[in-house]
Structures are given as C-alpha cells and as structure tokens.
PDB file of C-alpha atoms and ligand atoms in Angstrom:
ATOM      1  CA  UNK A  27      63.678  85.677  76.724  1.00 63.00           C
ATOM      2  CA  UNK A  28      67.074  86.841  76.815  1.00 77.00           C
ATOM      3  CA  UNK A  29      66.092  90.242  78.638  1.00 83.00           C
ATOM      4  CA  UNK A  30      64.552  87.730  81.374  1.00 89.00           C
ATOM      5  CA  UNK A  31      67.701  86.129  81.749  1.00 90.00           C
ATOM      6  CA  UNK A  32      69.867  89.093  82.029  1.00 85.00           C
ATOM      7  CA  UNK A  33      67.117  90.447  84.711  1.00 89.00           C
ATOM      8  CA  UNK A  34      67.619  87.200  86.640  1.00 93.00           C
ATOM      9  CA  UNK A  35      71.526  87.369  86.356  1.00 94.00           C
ATOM     10  CA  UNK A  36      71.526  91.060  87.300  1.00 92.00           C
ATOM     11  CA  UNK A  37      69.111  90.133  90.317  1.00 95.00           C
ATOM     12  CA  UNK A  38      71.980  87.510  91.418  1.00 96.00           C
ATOM     13  CA  UNK A  39      74.480  90.153  91.315  1.00 96.00           C
ATOM     14  CA  UNK A  40      72.549  92.600  93.328  1.00 96.00           C
ATOM     15  CA  UNK A  41      72.061  89.957  95.769  1.00 98.00           C
ATOM     16  CA  UNK A  42      75.636  89.100  95.765  1.00 98.00           C
ATOM     17  CA  UNK A  43      76.665  92.760  96.220  1.00 98.00           C
ATOM     18  CA  UNK A  44      74.236  93.112  99.356  1.00 98.00           C
ATOM     19  CA  UNK A  45      75.684  89.989 101.056  1.00 98.00           C
ATOM     20  CA  UNK A  46      79.250  91.651 100.719  1.00 98.00           C
ATOM     21  CA  UNK A  47      77.995  94.799 102.245  1.00 98.00           C
ATOM     22  CA  UNK A  48      76.081  93.082 104.995  1.00 98.00           C
ATOM     23  CA  UNK A  49      79.442  91.052 105.858  1.00 98.00           C
ATOM     24  CA  UNK A  50      81.416  94.391 106.045  1.00 98.00           C
ATOM     25  CA  UNK A  51      78.594  95.650 108.221  1.00 98.00           C
ATOM     26  CA  UNK A  52      78.546  92.380 110.436  1.00 98.00           C
ATOM     27  CA  UNK A  53      82.294  92.758 110.889  1.00 98.00           C
ATOM     28  CA  UNK A  54      81.969  96.254 112.213  1.00 97.00           C
ATOM     29  CA  UNK A  55      83.908  98.301 109.741  1.00 97.00           C
ATOM     30  CA  UNK A  56      83.040 101.738 110.248  1.00 96.00           C
ATOM     31  CA  UNK A  57      85.549 103.417 107.829  1.00 94.00           C
ATOM     32  CA  UNK A  58      87.225 102.364 104.866  1.00 91.00           C
ATOM     33  CA  UNK A  59      89.637 100.393 104.164  1.00 96.00           C
ATOM     34  CA  UNK A  60      87.775  97.201 104.656  1.00 97.00           C
ATOM     35  CA  UNK A  61      90.186  94.400 105.632  1.00 97.00           C
ATOM     36  CA  UNK A  62      89.439  90.951 103.882  1.00 97.00           C
ATOM     37  CA  UNK A  63      91.944  89.142 106.262  1.00 97.00           C
ATOM     38  CA  UNK A  64      89.785  90.326 109.157  1.00 97.00           C
ATOM     39  CA  UNK A  65      86.787  88.670 107.738  1.00 98.00           C
ATOM     40  CA  UNK A  66      88.535  85.674 107.373  1.00 98.00           C
ATOM     41  CA  UNK A  67      89.507  85.498 110.794  1.00 97.00           C
ATOM     42  CA  UNK A  68      85.899  86.145 111.944  1.00 97.00           C
ATOM     43  CA  UNK A  69      85.129  82.633 110.714  1.00 96.00           C
ATOM     44  CA  UNK A  70      87.546  81.140 113.380  1.00 95.00           C
ATOM     45  CA  UNK A  71      89.680  78.836 111.166  1.00 93.00           C
ATOM     46  CA  UNK A  72      87.205  77.419 108.937  1.00 96.00           C
ATOM     47  CA  UNK A  73      89.004  79.292 105.902  1.00 97.00           C
ATOM     48  CA  UNK A  74      92.702  78.965 105.606  1.00 97.00           C
ATOM     49  CA  UNK A  75      94.434  81.665 103.431  1.00 96.00           C
ATOM     50  CA  UNK A  76      97.701  81.366 101.472  1.00 96.00           C
ATOM     51  CA  UNK A  77      99.464  83.412  98.890  1.00 95.00           C
ATOM     52  CA  UNK A  78     102.241  82.668  96.266  1.00 91.00           C
ATOM     53  CA  UNK A  79     103.231  83.872  93.147  1.00 92.00           C
ATOM     54  CA  UNK A  80     101.519  81.831  90.453  1.00 85.00           C
ATOM     55  CA  UNK A  81     102.159  84.223  87.446  1.00 87.00           C
ATOM     56  CA  UNK A  82      99.476  84.564  85.106  1.00 85.00           C
ATOM     57  CA  UNK A  83      97.844  81.110  85.706  1.00 83.00           C
ATOM     58  CA  UNK A  84      94.740  82.618  88.011  1.00 87.00           C
ATOM     59  CA  UNK A  85      94.213  85.087  90.520  1.00 92.00           C
ATOM     60  CA  UNK A  86      92.590  83.100  93.212  1.00 95.00           C
ATOM     61  CA  UNK A  87      91.284  79.665  93.963  1.00 95.00           C
ATOM     62  CA  UNK A  88      88.910  78.386  96.726  1.00 96.00           C
ATOM     63  CA  UNK A  89      88.438  74.683  97.563  1.00 96.00           C
ATOM     64  CA  UNK A  90      86.929  72.449 100.164  1.00 96.00           C
ATOM     65  CA  UNK A  91      88.589  69.989 102.205  1.00 95.00           C
ATOM     66  CA  UNK A  92      87.083  68.062 105.111  1.00 92.00           C
ATOM     67  CA  UNK A  93      85.126  71.040 106.561  1.00 93.00           C
ATOM     68  CA  UNK A  94      87.632  73.661 105.906  1.00 96.00           C
ATOM     69  CA  UNK A  95      88.235  76.007 102.930  1.00 97.00           C
ATOM     70  CA  UNK A  96      91.573  76.681 101.434  1.00 97.00           C
ATOM     71  CA  UNK A  97      91.708  80.076  99.634  1.00 97.00           C
ATOM     72  CA  UNK A  98      94.761  80.387  97.758  1.00 96.00           C
ATOM     73  CA  UNK A  99      95.683  83.941  96.213  1.00 96.00           C
ATOM     74  CA  UNK A 100      98.183  84.780  93.543  1.00 93.00           C
ATOM     75  CA  UNK A 101     100.907  87.318  94.977  1.00 94.00           C
ATOM     76  CA  UNK A 102     102.142  88.345  91.406  1.00 89.00           C
ATOM     77  CA  UNK A 103     100.644  91.783  91.403  1.00 90.00           C
ATOM     78  CA  UNK A 104     102.841  92.623  94.657  1.00 87.00           C
ATOM     79  CA  UNK A 105     105.518  93.680  91.984  1.00 86.00           C
ATOM     80  CA  UNK A 106     103.300  96.671  91.306  1.00 86.00           C
ATOM     81  CA  UNK A 107     103.188 100.024  93.715  1.00 82.00           C
ATOM     82  CA  UNK A 108     101.083  99.234  96.709  1.00 85.00           C
ATOM     83  CA  UNK A 109     100.212 101.111  99.843  1.00 85.00           C
ATOM     84  CA  UNK A 110      99.861  98.031 102.275  1.00 86.00           C
ATOM     85  CA  UNK A 111     100.925  94.416 102.522  1.00 88.00           C
ATOM     86  CA  UNK A 112      99.015  93.392  99.688  1.00 91.00           C
ATOM     87  CA  UNK A 113      98.231  94.989  96.210  1.00 94.00           C
ATOM     88  CA  UNK A 114      94.850  96.122  95.887  1.00 95.00           C
ATOM     89  CA  UNK A 115      94.121  93.589  93.333  1.00 94.00           C
ATOM     90  CA  UNK A 116      94.992  90.798  95.678  1.00 95.00           C
ATOM     91  CA  UNK A 117      92.617  92.493  98.458  1.00 96.00           C
ATOM     92  CA  UNK A 118      90.085  92.221  95.700  1.00 96.00           C
ATOM     93  CA  UNK A 119      90.991  88.653  94.820  1.00 96.00           C
ATOM     94  CA  UNK A 120      90.391  87.742  98.501  1.00 97.00           C
ATOM     95  CA  UNK A 121      87.166  89.567  98.868  1.00 98.00           C
ATOM     96  CA  UNK A 122      86.011  87.735  95.629  1.00 97.00           C
ATOM     97  CA  UNK A 123      86.965  84.147  96.971  1.00 97.00           C
ATOM     98  CA  UNK A 124      85.100  85.065 100.230  1.00 98.00           C
ATOM     99  CA  UNK A 125      82.052  85.541  97.707  1.00 98.00           C
ATOM    100  CA  UNK A 126      82.401  82.112  96.729  1.00 97.00           C
ATOM    101  CA  UNK A 127      82.530  80.966 100.424  1.00 98.00           C
ATOM    102  CA  UNK A 128      79.399  83.371 101.546  1.00 98.00           C
ATOM    103  CA  UNK A 129      77.146  82.910  98.683  1.00 97.00           C
ATOM    104  CA  UNK A 130      75.030  79.919  99.418  1.00 96.00           C
ATOM    105  CA  UNK A 131      75.011  78.316  95.948  1.00 95.00           C
ATOM    106  CA  UNK A 132      78.679  78.850  95.422  1.00 95.00           C
ATOM    107  CA  UNK A 133      79.413  77.159  98.626  1.00 95.00           C
ATOM    108  CA  UNK A 134      77.294  74.292  97.941  1.00 95.00           C
ATOM    109  CA  UNK A 135      78.885  73.685  94.654  1.00 94.00           C
ATOM    110  CA  UNK A 136      82.433  73.669  96.394  1.00 94.00           C
ATOM    111  CA  UNK A 137      81.125  71.274  99.140  1.00 94.00           C
ATOM    112  CA  UNK A 138      79.085  68.970  97.224  1.00 94.00           C
ATOM    113  CA  UNK A 139      81.263  68.795  93.831  1.00 90.00           C
ATOM    114  CA  UNK A 140      84.552  68.780  95.722  1.00 86.00           C
ATOM    115  CA  UNK A 141      86.041  70.888  93.079  1.00 89.00           C
ATOM    116  CA  UNK A 142      87.994  73.961  93.344  1.00 90.00           C
ATOM    117  CA  UNK A 143      86.688  77.193  91.784  1.00 89.00           C
ATOM    118  CA  UNK A 144      89.663  79.067  90.223  1.00 88.00           C
ATOM    119  CA  UNK A 145      89.029  82.797  89.375  1.00 85.00           C
ATOM    120  CA  UNK A 146      90.025  85.703  87.325  1.00 86.00           C
ATOM    121  CA  UNK A 147      88.698  88.620  89.160  1.00 84.00           C
ATOM    122  CA  UNK A 148      87.963  92.452  88.717  1.00 81.00           C
ATOM    123  CA  UNK A 149      85.262  92.427  86.076  1.00 85.00           C
ATOM    124  CA  UNK A 150      87.258  90.618  83.369  1.00 79.00           C
ATOM    125  CA  UNK A 151      85.462  87.235  83.551  1.00 83.00           C
ATOM    126  CA  UNK A 152      82.182  87.141  81.660  1.00 84.00           C
ATOM    127  CA  UNK A 153      81.098  83.936  83.572  1.00 91.00           C
ATOM    128  CA  UNK A 154      77.992  84.687  86.086  1.00 93.00           C
ATOM    129  CA  UNK A 155      79.491  82.955  88.941  1.00 94.00           C
ATOM    130  CA  UNK A 156      82.640  84.940  88.489  1.00 94.00           C
ATOM    131  CA  UNK A 157      80.609  88.327  88.185  1.00 95.00           C
ATOM    132  CA  UNK A 158      78.423  87.273  91.224  1.00 97.00           C
ATOM    133  CA  UNK A 159      81.834  87.037  93.109  1.00 97.00           C
ATOM    134  CA  UNK A 160      82.836  90.217  91.846  1.00 96.00           C
ATOM    135  CA  UNK A 161      79.789  91.882  93.014  1.00 97.00           C
ATOM    136  CA  UNK A 162      80.370  90.506  96.423  1.00 98.00           C
ATOM    137  CA  UNK A 163      83.798  91.706  96.818  1.00 98.00           C
ATOM    138  CA  UNK A 164      82.593  95.214  95.441  1.00 98.00           C
ATOM    139  CA  UNK A 165      80.086  95.393  98.154  1.00 98.00           C
ATOM    140  CA  UNK A 166      82.491  94.029 100.807  1.00 98.00           C
ATOM    141  CA  UNK A 167      85.308  96.439 100.229  1.00 98.00           C
ATOM    142  CA  UNK A 168      83.197  99.525  99.242  1.00 98.00           C
ATOM    143  CA  UNK A 169      80.042  99.228 100.863  1.00 98.00           C
ATOM    144  CA  UNK A 170      77.218 102.003 100.031  1.00 98.00           C
ATOM    145  CA  UNK A 171      77.136 102.677 103.777  1.00 97.00           C
ATOM    146  CA  UNK A 172      80.594 103.795 104.078  1.00 97.00           C
ATOM    147  CA  UNK A 173      80.925 105.272 100.494  1.00 96.00           C
ATOM    148  CA  UNK A 174      77.841 106.242  99.324  1.00 95.00           C
ATOM    149  CA  UNK A 175      77.901 109.708 100.937  1.00 93.00           C
ATOM    150  CA  UNK A 176      81.482 110.511  99.616  1.00 93.00           C
ATOM    151  CA  UNK A 177      80.532 109.766  95.973  1.00 95.00           C
ATOM    152  CA  UNK A 178      77.345 111.909  96.209  1.00 94.00           C
ATOM    153  CA  UNK A 179      79.085 114.915  97.513  1.00 91.00           C
ATOM    154  CA  UNK A 180      81.239 115.300  94.165  1.00 82.00           C
ATOM    155  CA  UNK A 181      78.862 116.222  91.520  1.00 82.00           C
ATOM    156  CA  UNK A 182      82.104 116.882  89.252  1.00 86.00           C
ATOM    157  CA  UNK A 183      84.027 114.144  90.231  1.00 90.00           C
ATOM    158  CA  UNK A 184      87.347 114.049  88.497  1.00 92.00           C
ATOM    159  CA  UNK A 185      89.926 110.945  88.245  1.00 94.00           C
ATOM    160  CA  UNK A 186      92.018 112.563  90.865  1.00 95.00           C
ATOM    161  CA  UNK A 187      89.031 112.422  93.539  1.00 95.00           C
ATOM    162  CA  UNK A 188      88.415 109.050  92.357  1.00 96.00           C
ATOM    163  CA  UNK A 189      92.150 107.931  93.080  1.00 96.00           C
ATOM    164  CA  UNK A 190      92.509 109.617  96.287  1.00 96.00           C
ATOM    165  CA  UNK A 191      89.095 107.813  97.706  1.00 96.00           C
ATOM    166  CA  UNK A 192      90.763 104.458  96.184  1.00 96.00           C
ATOM    167  CA  UNK A 193      93.683 104.962  98.194  1.00 96.00           C
ATOM    168  CA  UNK A 194      91.407 105.470 101.243  1.00 96.00           C
ATOM    169  CA  UNK A 195      89.555 102.263 100.715  1.00 97.00           C
ATOM    170  CA  UNK A 196      92.855 100.523  99.656  1.00 96.00           C
ATOM    171  CA  UNK A 197      91.216  99.251  96.452  1.00 97.00           C
ATOM    172  CA  UNK A 198      92.323  99.620  92.838  1.00 94.00           C
ATOM    173  CA  UNK A 199      91.460 102.717  90.791  1.00 94.00           C
ATOM    174  CA  UNK A 200      89.811 100.040  88.263  1.00 95.00           C
ATOM    175  CA  UNK A 201      87.115  98.864  90.945  1.00 96.00           C
ATOM    176  CA  UNK A 202      86.671 102.238  92.455  1.00 97.00           C
ATOM    177  CA  UNK A 203      85.888 103.744  89.327  1.00 97.00           C
ATOM    178  CA  UNK A 204      83.154 101.019  88.924  1.00 96.00           C
ATOM    179  CA  UNK A 205      82.084 101.444  92.392  1.00 97.00           C
ATOM    180  CA  UNK A 206      81.773 105.224  92.088  1.00 97.00           C
ATOM    181  CA  UNK A 207      79.740 104.668  88.944  1.00 96.00           C
ATOM    182  CA  UNK A 208      77.249 102.312  90.501  1.00 96.00           C
ATOM    183  CA  UNK A 209      76.601 104.600  93.646  1.00 97.00           C
ATOM    184  CA  UNK A 210      76.567 108.154  91.774  1.00 96.00           C
ATOM    185  CA  UNK A 211      73.415 109.919  91.403  1.00 94.00           C
ATOM    186  CA  UNK A 212      75.252 112.189  88.595  1.00 94.00           C
ATOM    187  CA  UNK A 213      75.433 111.204  85.060  1.00 94.00           C
ATOM    188  CA  UNK A 214      78.655 109.171  84.712  1.00 96.00           C
ATOM    189  CA  UNK A 215      80.072 105.805  83.312  1.00 97.00           C
ATOM    190  CA  UNK A 216      83.088 103.615  83.722  1.00 97.00           C
ATOM    191  CA  UNK A 217      84.650 101.658  80.691  1.00 98.00           C
ATOM    192  CA  UNK A 218      87.276  99.114  80.493  1.00 96.00           C
ATOM    193  CA  UNK A 219      89.609  99.235  76.953  1.00 96.00           C
ATOM    194  CA  UNK A 220      91.742  96.116  76.010  1.00 93.00           C
ATOM    195  CA  UNK A 221      93.383  95.475  72.657  1.00 90.00           C
ATOM    196  CA  UNK A 222      91.874  98.971  71.335  1.00 92.00           C
ATOM    197  CA  UNK A 223      88.148  97.723  72.139  1.00 95.00           C
ATOM    198  CA  UNK A 224      85.752  98.613  74.726  1.00 97.00           C
ATOM    199  CA  UNK A 225      85.762  95.292  77.078  1.00 95.00           C
ATOM    200  CA  UNK A 226      82.890  95.715  79.539  1.00 94.00           C
ATOM    201  CA  UNK A 227      81.608  99.134  81.282  1.00 95.00           C
ATOM    202  CA  UNK A 228      79.265 100.471  83.801  1.00 94.00           C
ATOM    203  CA  UNK A 229      76.736 103.342  83.557  1.00 95.00           C
ATOM    204  CA  UNK A 230      74.964 105.194  86.454  1.00 95.00           C
ATOM    205  CA  UNK A 231      71.398 105.187  86.857  1.00 93.00           C
ATOM    206  CA  UNK A 232      70.947 108.818  85.642  1.00 92.00           C
ATOM    207  CA  UNK A 233      72.307 107.910  82.025  1.00 92.00           C
ATOM    208  CA  UNK A 234      69.958 104.914  82.208  1.00 88.00           C
ATOM    209  CA  UNK A 235      67.080 107.087  82.899  1.00 88.00           C
ATOM    210  CA  UNK A 236      68.016 109.344  79.758  1.00 88.00           C
ATOM    211  CA  UNK A 237      67.748 106.131  77.716  1.00 88.00           C
ATOM    212  CA  UNK A 238      71.446 105.643  77.486  1.00 91.00           C
ATOM    213  CA  UNK A 239      70.794 102.185  78.837  1.00 83.00           C
ATOM    214  CA  UNK A 240      73.979 100.219  78.777  1.00 90.00           C
ATOM    215  CA  UNK A 241      77.894 100.755  77.808  1.00 95.00           C
ATOM    216  CA  UNK A 242      79.031  99.736  74.414  1.00 96.00           C
ATOM    217  CA  UNK A 243      81.161  96.598  73.834  1.00 95.00           C
ATOM    218  CA  UNK A 244      83.521  95.018  71.336  1.00 96.00           C
ATOM    219  CA  UNK A 245      83.780  98.445  69.394  1.00 97.00           C
ATOM    220  CA  UNK A 246      86.718 100.851  69.342  1.00 96.00           C
ATOM    221  CA  UNK A 247      85.946 104.192  71.076  1.00 96.00           C
ATOM    222  CA  UNK A 248      84.854 106.895  68.421  1.00 96.00           C
ATOM    223  CA  UNK A 249      85.591 109.664  70.625  1.00 97.00           C
ATOM    224  CA  UNK A 250      88.501 111.846  68.983  1.00 97.00           C
ATOM    225  CA  UNK A 251      90.246 112.677  71.988  1.00 97.00           C
ATOM    226  CA  UNK A 252      90.188 109.121  73.472  1.00 97.00           C
ATOM    227  CA  UNK A 253      91.393 107.810  70.277  1.00 96.00           C
ATOM    228  CA  UNK A 254      94.389 110.035  70.616  1.00 96.00           C
ATOM    229  CA  UNK A 255      95.348 109.128  73.980  1.00 96.00           C
ATOM    230  CA  UNK A 256      94.896 105.184  73.544  1.00 93.00           C
ATOM    231  CA  UNK A 257      96.551 105.189  70.191  1.00 90.00           C
ATOM    232  CA  UNK A 258      99.630 106.811  71.503  1.00 87.00           C
ATOM    233  CA  UNK A 259     100.808 103.518  72.991  1.00 85.00           C
ATOM    234  CA  UNK A 260      98.658 100.581  72.708  1.00 84.00           C
ATOM    235  CA  UNK A 261     100.776  98.126  74.635  1.00 86.00           C
ATOM    236  CA  UNK A 262      99.405  99.814  77.908  1.00 91.00           C
ATOM    237  CA  UNK A 263     102.393  98.767  79.748  1.00 89.00           C
ATOM    238  CA  UNK A 264     103.255 101.982  80.882  1.00 91.00           C
ATOM    239  CA  UNK A 265     101.043 104.284  83.618  1.00 92.00           C
ATOM    240  CA  UNK A 266     100.006 107.410  82.033  1.00 95.00           C
ATOM    241  CA  UNK A 267      96.706 109.398  82.254  1.00 96.00           C
ATOM    242  CA  UNK A 268      94.987 112.144  80.325  1.00 97.00           C
ATOM    243  CA  UNK A 269      91.654 114.061  79.928  1.00 97.00           C
ATOM    244  CA  UNK A 270      89.296 115.035  76.741  1.00 98.00           C
ATOM    245  CA  UNK A 271      85.945 115.703  75.597  1.00 98.00           C
ATOM    246  CA  UNK A 272      83.524 113.392  73.790  1.00 97.00           C
ATOM    247  CA  UNK A 273      79.774 112.662  73.631  1.00 96.00           C
ATOM    248  CA  UNK A 274      77.937 110.278  76.046  1.00 96.00           C
ATOM    249  CA  UNK A 275      76.441 108.517  72.830  1.00 95.00           C
ATOM    250  CA  UNK A 276      80.091 107.797  71.708  1.00 96.00           C
ATOM    251  CA  UNK A 277      80.450 105.371  74.828  1.00 97.00           C
ATOM    252  CA  UNK A 278      76.712 104.276  75.426  1.00 97.00           C
ATOM    253  CA  UNK A 279      74.075 102.559  73.509  1.00 95.00           C
ATOM    254  CA  UNK A 280      70.635 104.085  73.370  1.00 90.00           C
ATOM    255  CA  UNK A 281      68.633 106.855  72.037  1.00 86.00           C
ATOM    256  CA  UNK A 282      68.850 110.328  73.431  1.00 84.00           C
ATOM    257  CA  UNK A 283      69.723 113.976  72.357  1.00 88.00           C
ATOM    258  CA  UNK A 284      73.531 114.774  72.209  1.00 91.00           C
ATOM    259  CA  UNK A 285      75.129 115.148  76.017  1.00 94.00           C
ATOM    260  CA  UNK A 286      78.648 116.538  76.304  1.00 95.00           C
ATOM    261  CA  UNK A 287      80.774 114.554  78.593  1.00 96.00           C
ATOM    262  CA  UNK A 288      84.329 115.052  80.043  1.00 97.00           C
ATOM    263  CA  UNK A 289      86.580 112.186  79.483  1.00 98.00           C
ATOM    264  CA  UNK A 290      89.340 110.749  81.886  1.00 98.00           C
ATOM    265  CA  UNK A 291      91.645 108.126  80.687  1.00 97.00           C
ATOM    266  CA  UNK A 292      94.143 106.045  82.670  1.00 97.00           C
ATOM    267  CA  UNK A 293      96.375 103.174  81.763  1.00 96.00           C
ATOM    268  CA  UNK A 294      96.471 100.416  84.275  1.00 94.00           C
ATOM    269  CA  UNK A 295      99.900  98.704  83.296  1.00 91.00           C
ATOM    270  CA  UNK A 296      99.026  95.687  85.742  1.00 86.00           C
ATOM    271  CA  UNK A 297      95.977  94.699  84.142  1.00 88.00           C
ATOM    272  CA  UNK A 298      97.411  95.706  80.497  1.00 92.00           C
ATOM    273  CA  UNK A 299      94.074  97.846  79.941  1.00 94.00           C
ATOM    274  CA  UNK A 300      92.927 101.371  79.933  1.00 96.00           C
ATOM    275  CA  UNK A 301      90.235 102.690  82.091  1.00 97.00           C
ATOM    276  CA  UNK A 302      87.967 105.486  80.905  1.00 98.00           C
ATOM    277  CA  UNK A 303      85.551 107.691  83.229  1.00 98.00           C
ATOM    278  CA  UNK A 304      83.170 110.045  81.487  1.00 97.00           C
ATOM    279  CA  UNK A 305      80.828 112.569  83.297  1.00 96.00           C
ATOM    280  CA  UNK A 306      78.298 114.914  82.214  1.00 95.00           C
ATOM    281  CA  UNK A 307      77.517 118.237  83.736  1.00 92.00           C
ATOM    282  CA  UNK A 308      73.960 117.381  85.177  1.00 88.00           C
ATOM    283  CA  UNK A 309      72.598 120.916  84.555  1.00 87.00           C
ATOM    284  CA  UNK A 310      73.167 120.487  80.812  1.00 85.00           C
ATOM    285  CA  UNK A 311      71.269 117.343  80.338  1.00 86.00           C
ATOM    286  CA  UNK A 312      68.341 117.462  77.658  1.00 82.00           C
ATOM    287  CA  UNK A 313      65.029 117.976  79.205  1.00 74.00           C
ATOM    288  CA  UNK A 314      62.844 115.079  79.058  1.00 66.00           C
ATOM    289  CA  UNK A 315      59.101 115.236  78.490  1.00 52.00           C
ATOM    290  CA  UNK A 316      58.113 113.686  81.825  1.00 52.00           C
ATOM    291  CA  UNK A 317      60.131 116.185  83.832  1.00 54.00           C
ATOM    292  CA  UNK A 318      57.619 118.868  83.024  1.00 49.00           C
ATOM    293  CA  UNK A 319      55.174 118.076  85.765  1.00 43.00           C
TER     294      UNK A 319
HETATM  295 ZN1   ZN B 434      85.875  83.381  91.279  1.00 92.48          ZN
END
C-alpha cells in the first residue's frame, strides 16, 4: 500500500517535471538560462510578481484575486553572491510558484479555496504539493532537451563541471546537482546533509538498476572522509568544499556488492546545509548475472 502511494506520488512528480519542460519549450528557450520572468510575461498580465525581503518566513507565495494571480517572492537570498538580477534560489522560487499556477490541481486549489499557497523551495519540503512544484521548477529551469546531452558527455563529472553548468543555467549548485543526477546515465547520487544527518537525496537510474534503489535518510554519513569534512565546522555558515572516497553503500540503501565512489562535498551557506555528490567508475561496477547474455 505504501509502495503504491509512493508510485502514485512519483508519477505525479514526473508529470509536473514534464509540464515544466513543456513550458520551457513553448516559450522558445533554445539555450540556458531559462528566464522565469519571461514565462510570467507570456501569460499577458494574469500573473503579477513582486519581491521583498521577508527574511526566513517563506521563499514564495502564490494567491488568486479576481481573475489574477499574485506571486510574491522572498529577496533575502540576494544578499549572497549571484550572477544576475536575482540569486538562483529566487529564480527557482519563481519557477516553483509557476508550478502552482501551471499544474491543474494546484491552480484549482488556489481559485476555489481562495487561500494562498506558501512555499519553501529546493527539495526541503516533504509535502507532496511542494515536491510537485519543485519538480516543475526543475523541469522548467533545467529541461532535458537543453541539459541532457551535456550531462551525458561527462562520464567522470566533478563538482567543478557541475558548478560551471549551474552558472550557465543560472541555477543554484544544489538544484543542478539534483538535476544532473536525475539526467545522468552514469552511476551517481546527490545528497543533502543538515544538522549532521542526511536529509534527502537522489540517485541516478544506474545505481537503481544495481539494486541501490534509494538514498539513505535521517542517518549520519558513515563515510570516513565525508565525516571528516563535515565535522570540521558543523555550522555550515562558510563556503568550503572538499573531496574524498567511500562506498556507494554508505550513501544508498539496497543489496549490492561493494562499489567504490569518489565523493565531492560542498557547504551551501545560504541554505545552512552541505551537499554531497558521489560518482562511481562505470567500468568498475560489479557484473550482474543478467548482463551475461
Ligand atoms: Zn510551493
């Protein structure tokens, strides 16, 4: 039963992501970055967007008033370094709020209930509607048709390559690490650490095919190199990065022979968390009995 519900929710997130990609395509983006403000303009005045510094009260809010939508976004993240008018987290927030507008059930809720939806974005919320809107934002800002090829010409992706791509798409390193993992045909995973524990994560399909089907949660990382890096300063208030080595099984649940992974760590001060990217050498993956024929 729980499995069925998980599948249903996963399907809804896939639909939301595809909708985001469709909106990017319909707006004619042929290269990154995708500008969510252009998407707002394409709706011809139905959406009014306004930003202000709301400190840590919420990232974004969408509400419905007499045929129009009011999209409020929190500009507090603009205190951090950025490459354009708005910090990548704000661009993601706007894309996320657009998810509440473009996804039918979300819009219906706004119009019929006349209640605003308040959001915390970038994969931190466990609520299904928020995860669907995050999936929409991921698809809109990093559609497969613009990014997939670039991800899959990098069998040995490093944090530097992902960072560069995040800059090209003007998205945060966090969301690019997630999207990279989703699109990768190589064995990799992305995890978020907060308060010393793994909060959430994504694994690429290759790991899943090897039986490592989901990332660990609510436990401290057991990789020695990672613990050393993370333990150095647990406030996660200053940017720093590092690398190390561990085993895929230290990050992922499932049954599989040991797989060595290279680990990349980076502290994201504006989110107060650390992100970890792990990648295995494809040629060193254990053989699977059904690979023989
Ligand atoms: Zn939301």
